Each structure stands twice: as C-alpha cells, then as structure tokens.
Coordinates of C-alpha atoms in Angstrom, one line a residue:
M416 CA 64.4 -13.1 -190.3
F417 CA 68.1 -14.3 -189.8
F418 CA 69.0 -16.4 -186.8
D419 CA 72.5 -17.7 -185.9
L420 CA 72.4 -20.2 -183.0
N421 CA 76.2 -20.7 -182.6
I422 CA 78.3 -17.6 -181.9
Q423 CA 80.9 -18.7 -179.4
G424 CA 80.4 -16.9 -176.1
S425 CA 83.1 -15.5 -173.9
G426 CA 83.2 -12.5 -171.6
L427 CA 80.7 -9.8 -171.3
E428 CA 82.5 -7.2 -173.3
N429 CA 83.3 -9.5 -176.2
N430 CA 79.8 -10.8 -176.3
I431 CA 78.5 -7.2 -176.6
K432 CA 80.9 -6.4 -179.4
M433 CA 80.0 -9.5 -181.4
A434 CA 76.3 -8.9 -180.9
R435 CA 76.6 -5.4 -182.1
Q436 CA 78.6 -6.4 -185.2
A437 CA 76.0 -9.1 -186.0
S438 CA 73.2 -6.5 -185.7
S439 CA 75.1 -4.2 -187.9
Y440 CA 75.4 -7.0 -190.5
G441 CA 71.7 -7.7 -190.5
W442 CA 71.2 -10.5 -188.0
D443 CA 67.9 -10.6 -186.1
H444 CA 68.8 -13.1 -183.4
I445 CA 72.0 -14.7 -182.1
N446 CA 72.7 -17.4 -179.5
F447 CA 75.9 -17.4 -177.5
S448 CA 77.2 -20.9 -177.3
Y449 CA 79.0 -22.3 -174.2
N450 CA 80.1 -25.8 -173.3
Q451 CA 78.8 -27.8 -170.3
N452 CA 81.6 -26.5 -168.1
D453 CA 80.9 -22.8 -168.7
F454 CA 77.2 -22.6 -169.3
K455 CA 76.0 -22.0 -165.7
Q456 CA 78.4 -19.1 -165.3
A457 CA 77.5 -17.8 -168.7
L458 CA 73.8 -17.4 -167.5
T459 CA 75.0 -14.9 -164.9
L460 CA 75.8 -12.5 -167.8
K461 CA 72.2 -12.4 -169.1
D462 CA 70.9 -9.5 -167.2
E463 CA 73.9 -7.2 -168.1
L464 CA 73.6 -8.4 -171.7
H465 CA 70.0 -7.4 -171.8
E466 CA 70.8 -3.9 -170.4
N467 CA 73.3 -3.4 -173.3
L468 CA 71.6 -5.3 -176.2
D469 CA 67.8 -5.1 -175.8
D470 CA 67.5 -2.3 -178.2
I471 CA 70.0 -3.7 -180.6
I472 CA 69.5 -7.5 -181.2
D473 CA 67.6 -10.4 -179.7
F474 CA 69.9 -13.1 -178.0
D475 CA 69.8 -16.2 -176.0
F476 CA 72.2 -19.1 -175.0
T477 CA 73.0 -22.4 -176.5
L478 CA 74.5 -25.2 -174.5
E479 CA 77.1 -26.9 -176.8
I480 CA 78.1 -30.3 -175.3
E481 CA 81.5 -31.5 -176.2
S482 CA 82.1 -35.1 -175.2
K483 CA 82.5 -38.5 -176.5
N484 CA 80.9 -40.1 -173.5
I485 CA 77.3 -41.0 -174.4
N486 CA 76.2 -41.2 -170.8
E487 CA 77.6 -37.7 -170.0
I488 CA 75.9 -36.2 -173.1
R489 CA 72.6 -37.7 -172.1
K490 CA 72.9 -36.6 -168.4
T491 CA 74.1 -33.1 -169.3
A492 CA 71.2 -32.7 -171.8
N493 CA 68.7 -33.7 -169.1
N494 CA 70.2 -31.5 -166.5
F495 CA 70.2 -28.3 -168.5
R496 CA 67.1 -28.8 -170.7
S497 CA 64.9 -26.4 -168.9
R498 CA 67.6 -23.6 -168.8
A499 CA 68.9 -23.7 -172.4
S500 CA 66.9 -22.3 -175.4
C501 CA 69.0 -24.7 -177.6
I502 CA 71.1 -27.8 -176.7
S503 CA 73.7 -28.8 -179.3
V504 CA 76.3 -31.6 -179.4
V505 CA 79.4 -31.4 -181.3
G506 CA 79.7 -34.5 -183.6
G507 CA 82.3 -36.3 -185.5
D508 CA 82.5 -39.5 -183.6
L509 CA 80.0 -41.9 -185.2
K510 CA 78.7 -43.2 -181.8
V511 CA 78.1 -39.7 -180.7
N512 CA 76.4 -38.8 -184.0
R513 CA 74.1 -41.8 -183.5
A514 CA 73.3 -41.2 -179.9
V515 CA 72.4 -37.4 -180.6
V516 CA 69.9 -38.1 -183.5
E517 CA 68.2 -40.7 -181.4
N518 CA 67.7 -38.3 -178.4
S519 CA 64.6 -36.0 -178.7
K520 CA 65.8 -33.9 -175.9
I521 CA 68.7 -32.6 -177.9
D522 CA 68.0 -29.9 -180.6
V523 CA 71.1 -30.0 -182.8
L524 CA 73.9 -32.3 -183.9
S525 CA 76.6 -29.9 -184.8
R526 CA 79.2 -30.7 -187.4
P527 CA 78.7 -34.5 -187.7
Y528 CA 81.6 -34.4 -190.3
L529 CA 84.2 -33.0 -187.9
N530 CA 87.6 -34.6 -188.2
R531 CA 86.1 -37.3 -190.5
Y532 CA 86.8 -38.4 -194.0
D533 CA 83.1 -38.7 -194.6
A534 CA 80.0 -36.7 -193.7
G535 CA 79.3 -38.6 -190.5
L536 CA 75.6 -39.2 -191.5
N537 CA 74.0 -42.0 -193.5
H538 CA 70.4 -43.0 -194.3
V539 CA 69.8 -44.6 -190.9
L540 CA 71.0 -41.6 -188.9
S541 CA 69.1 -39.3 -191.3
K542 CA 65.9 -41.0 -190.6
E543 CA 66.5 -40.9 -186.9
A544 CA 67.1 -37.1 -187.1
V545 CA 63.8 -36.8 -188.8
N546 CA 62.0 -39.0 -186.2
N547 CA 63.4 -37.1 -183.3
N548 CA 63.3 -33.7 -184.9
V549 CA 67.1 -33.2 -184.4
A550 CA 68.6 -30.5 -186.6
I551 CA 72.0 -31.0 -188.4
E552 CA 74.3 -27.9 -188.1
L553 CA 76.8 -26.8 -190.8
C554 CA 79.3 -24.1 -189.7
F555 CA 80.4 -21.3 -192.0
K556 CA 83.7 -21.2 -190.1
D557 CA 84.6 -24.6 -191.3
L558 CA 84.8 -23.1 -194.7
L559 CA 86.3 -19.8 -193.6
K560 CA 89.2 -21.3 -191.7
T561 CA 90.2 -24.1 -194.1
Y562 CA 92.2 -24.0 -197.4
L563 CA 93.0 -26.2 -200.4
A564 CA 92.5 -30.0 -199.7
P565 CA 90.9 -29.6 -196.2
R566 CA 88.4 -27.1 -197.6
A567 CA 87.6 -29.3 -200.5
K568 CA 86.9 -32.1 -198.1
V569 CA 84.5 -29.9 -196.0
I570 CA 82.7 -29.0 -199.1
S571 CA 82.4 -32.6 -200.2
N572 CA 81.0 -33.6 -196.8
F573 CA 78.5 -30.7 -197.0
R574 CA 77.4 -31.9 -200.4
D575 CA 76.8 -35.5 -199.0
I576 CA 74.7 -33.9 -196.2
Y577 CA 72.7 -31.8 -198.8
A578 CA 72.0 -35.0 -200.7
L579 CA 70.6 -36.7 -197.5
H580 CA 68.8 -33.6 -196.6
A581 CA 67.0 -33.5 -200.0
K582 CA 66.1 -37.2 -199.7
F583 CA 65.0 -37.3 -196.0
N584 CA 64.2 -33.6 -195.2
F585 CA 65.8 -33.7 -191.7
P586 CA 65.9 -30.2 -190.0
L587 CA 69.1 -28.3 -191.2
I588 CA 70.6 -25.1 -189.8
L589 CA 73.5 -22.9 -190.8
S590 CA 75.6 -21.1 -188.2
S591 CA 78.9 -19.1 -188.1
R592 CA 80.5 -20.5 -184.9
A593 CA 82.2 -17.1 -184.8
E594 CA 84.7 -16.5 -182.1
S595 CA 85.4 -12.8 -182.8
V596 CA 83.9 -9.9 -184.7
F597 CA 86.2 -10.9 -187.6
D598 CA 84.4 -14.2 -188.0
I599 CA 80.9 -12.7 -188.3
K600 CA 79.6 -12.4 -191.9
T601 CA 76.4 -11.0 -193.2
P602 CA 73.3 -13.2 -194.0
Q603 CA 74.0 -12.5 -197.6
D604 CA 77.5 -14.0 -197.3
F605 CA 75.8 -17.1 -196.0
V606 CA 73.4 -17.2 -198.9
S607 CA 76.2 -16.7 -201.5
V608 CA 78.8 -19.2 -200.0
F609 CA 76.4 -21.9 -199.3
S610 CA 74.8 -21.6 -202.6
Q611 CA 78.3 -22.0 -204.1
T612 CA 78.7 -25.2 -202.3
G613 CA 75.5 -26.7 -203.8
L614 CA 72.8 -25.9 -201.2
A615 CA 69.6 -24.7 -202.8
H616 CA 68.5 -21.2 -202.0
E617 CA 65.2 -22.3 -200.6
D618 CA 67.0 -24.7 -198.2
I619 CA 69.1 -21.8 -197.0
E620 CA 66.1 -19.6 -196.3
K621 CA 64.5 -22.6 -194.6
S622 CA 67.5 -23.1 -192.4
F623 CA 66.9 -19.7 -190.8
K624 CA 63.3 -20.6 -190.0
T625 CA 64.4 -23.9 -188.6
A626 CA 66.6 -22.0 -186.2
F627 CA 63.6 -19.9 -185.2
D628 CA 61.5 -22.9 -184.9
I629 CA 63.9 -24.5 -182.4
L630 CA 63.7 -21.5 -180.2
R631 CA 60.0 -21.2 -180.4
F632 CA 59.4 -25.0 -179.7
N633 CA 61.7 -24.9 -176.6
E634 CA 59.6 -22.0 -175.1
D635 CA 56.8 -24.5 -174.8
R636 CA 58.8 -27.7 -174.4
D637 CA 57.7 -28.2 -170.8
K638 CA 54.0 -28.1 -172.0
M639 CA 54.5 -30.7 -174.7
I640 CA 52.8 -34.0 -174.0
L641 CA 53.7 -35.6 -177.3
K642 CA 55.4 -34.3 -180.4
G643 CA 53.0 -31.7 -181.8
V644 CA 50.6 -31.9 -178.8
R645 CA 50.8 -29.0 -176.3
R646 CA 49.1 -28.7 -172.9
V647 CA 47.0 -25.5 -172.7
D648 CA 46.4 -24.1 -169.3
D649 CA 42.8 -23.5 -168.4
E650 CA 42.4 -19.8 -167.7
A651 CA 38.7 -20.0 -166.8

C-alpha cells in the first residue's frame, strides 16, 4: 500500500482535488499537512472531507511544525500530540535536527538537509533517531523543483542520508510535499526517481510501510506504557 504523509493542506476544495488526483494515481492514503498556526482550523474540515472522500481515499492530518525555537517545538508537540496522526518538524537547523531526533513524541524529522550544504545528519543523530523511533523524511518536491547545481546538491545530501540509513537503519519515509495537483506523482514515479538517486528498491518499499506504521502506532500511543508495551483494557 502507498502512503504519503505530507501533502500540503489548504482549503476544502483544493484538498478534495488533490486527494482525488492522488487516488487516481494509485495512492491508498494521504495526510494533509498544516503548520502549528493552521492545524486547529484544518481539523474543522475533517467532516466535510470525509463526506467527499470516504469512498475515494483514506486521509488524515499531519502537524508540520516550522520553528527554530526548541522550546516552542517541544511545547507544540506536547499540546497537539493527541490530535495529530503524525507530528513532523521541518529541519535544516542543526539544533532543531538534534532536538527532534531526541524527542520520542515527534514522529518525523522532515528535510534535515533543508538550506544546508550537508545532509544535516551524522552518526550521533542517526543513533538518536533509531533510539527514539523518529523517521527521517525526504521530499520528492525537493527534486522536482530544483535544477542543475541545487538539484545535484539535494541528490548528494540524499545519498549521504541513504548511507547513514544503511548503517543505522533509522526509519525513513518518502513524501511528495505536494502543494497542487501538478505536484502529485504516481508511486511508480517515486520508485523510479528515488531508485535513480541511489536508494535501494527494498528501502523504497519499506518507506511506505514505515509511514503506515507511524499512523498505526499513533492510534494506540495513549495506551503505550513503554516502547513496544501497550496497555490492554480488560473487557471482562
């Protein structure tokens, strides 16, 4: 099954258009992403989206935190944890990258390479991502919207992340970060393009399962006592 946890959400009509396009291209589930300023308002669209999309595609919402203030990131994640099926933080700043992979209440460090000359990850941060089960997100749009030297740099950063992923096996997800129907591509496009950048086919397939696992884990997060230990209600 094919999961995209980062389609940039907007108004009701545009969300419906993008969801229908994603479904027609073969996606099984999408998450509409909103930043911390718009997330509450976005949740009010949920009922109308269900009325229009329940027979077309599964969907939910990602809180995408954009901030360089570590305390704000931590506070926002705590405040919205129970209401978001996925919490992601836009990376790039090394202090932000570190704080995110050290925080088990956050699901995804998105684009740790953003606006950097390196990948934004190293051995230490990779180990923390494993320990706290924080996924690293690579966005198709960063390839789609860049050219020449900037695109070459993105590919180089991707390959550095692939090497760290191969060594440490932190969770890895791939997303579109689409803002319109024109940014949405098929899952086969993902496989083809990311394969060309050097990511193994089995890792691409695993990335979709990782996205699914994030959603499934968060359904039961409030019942988790320890990592891997879930409270089971006594029905007797």
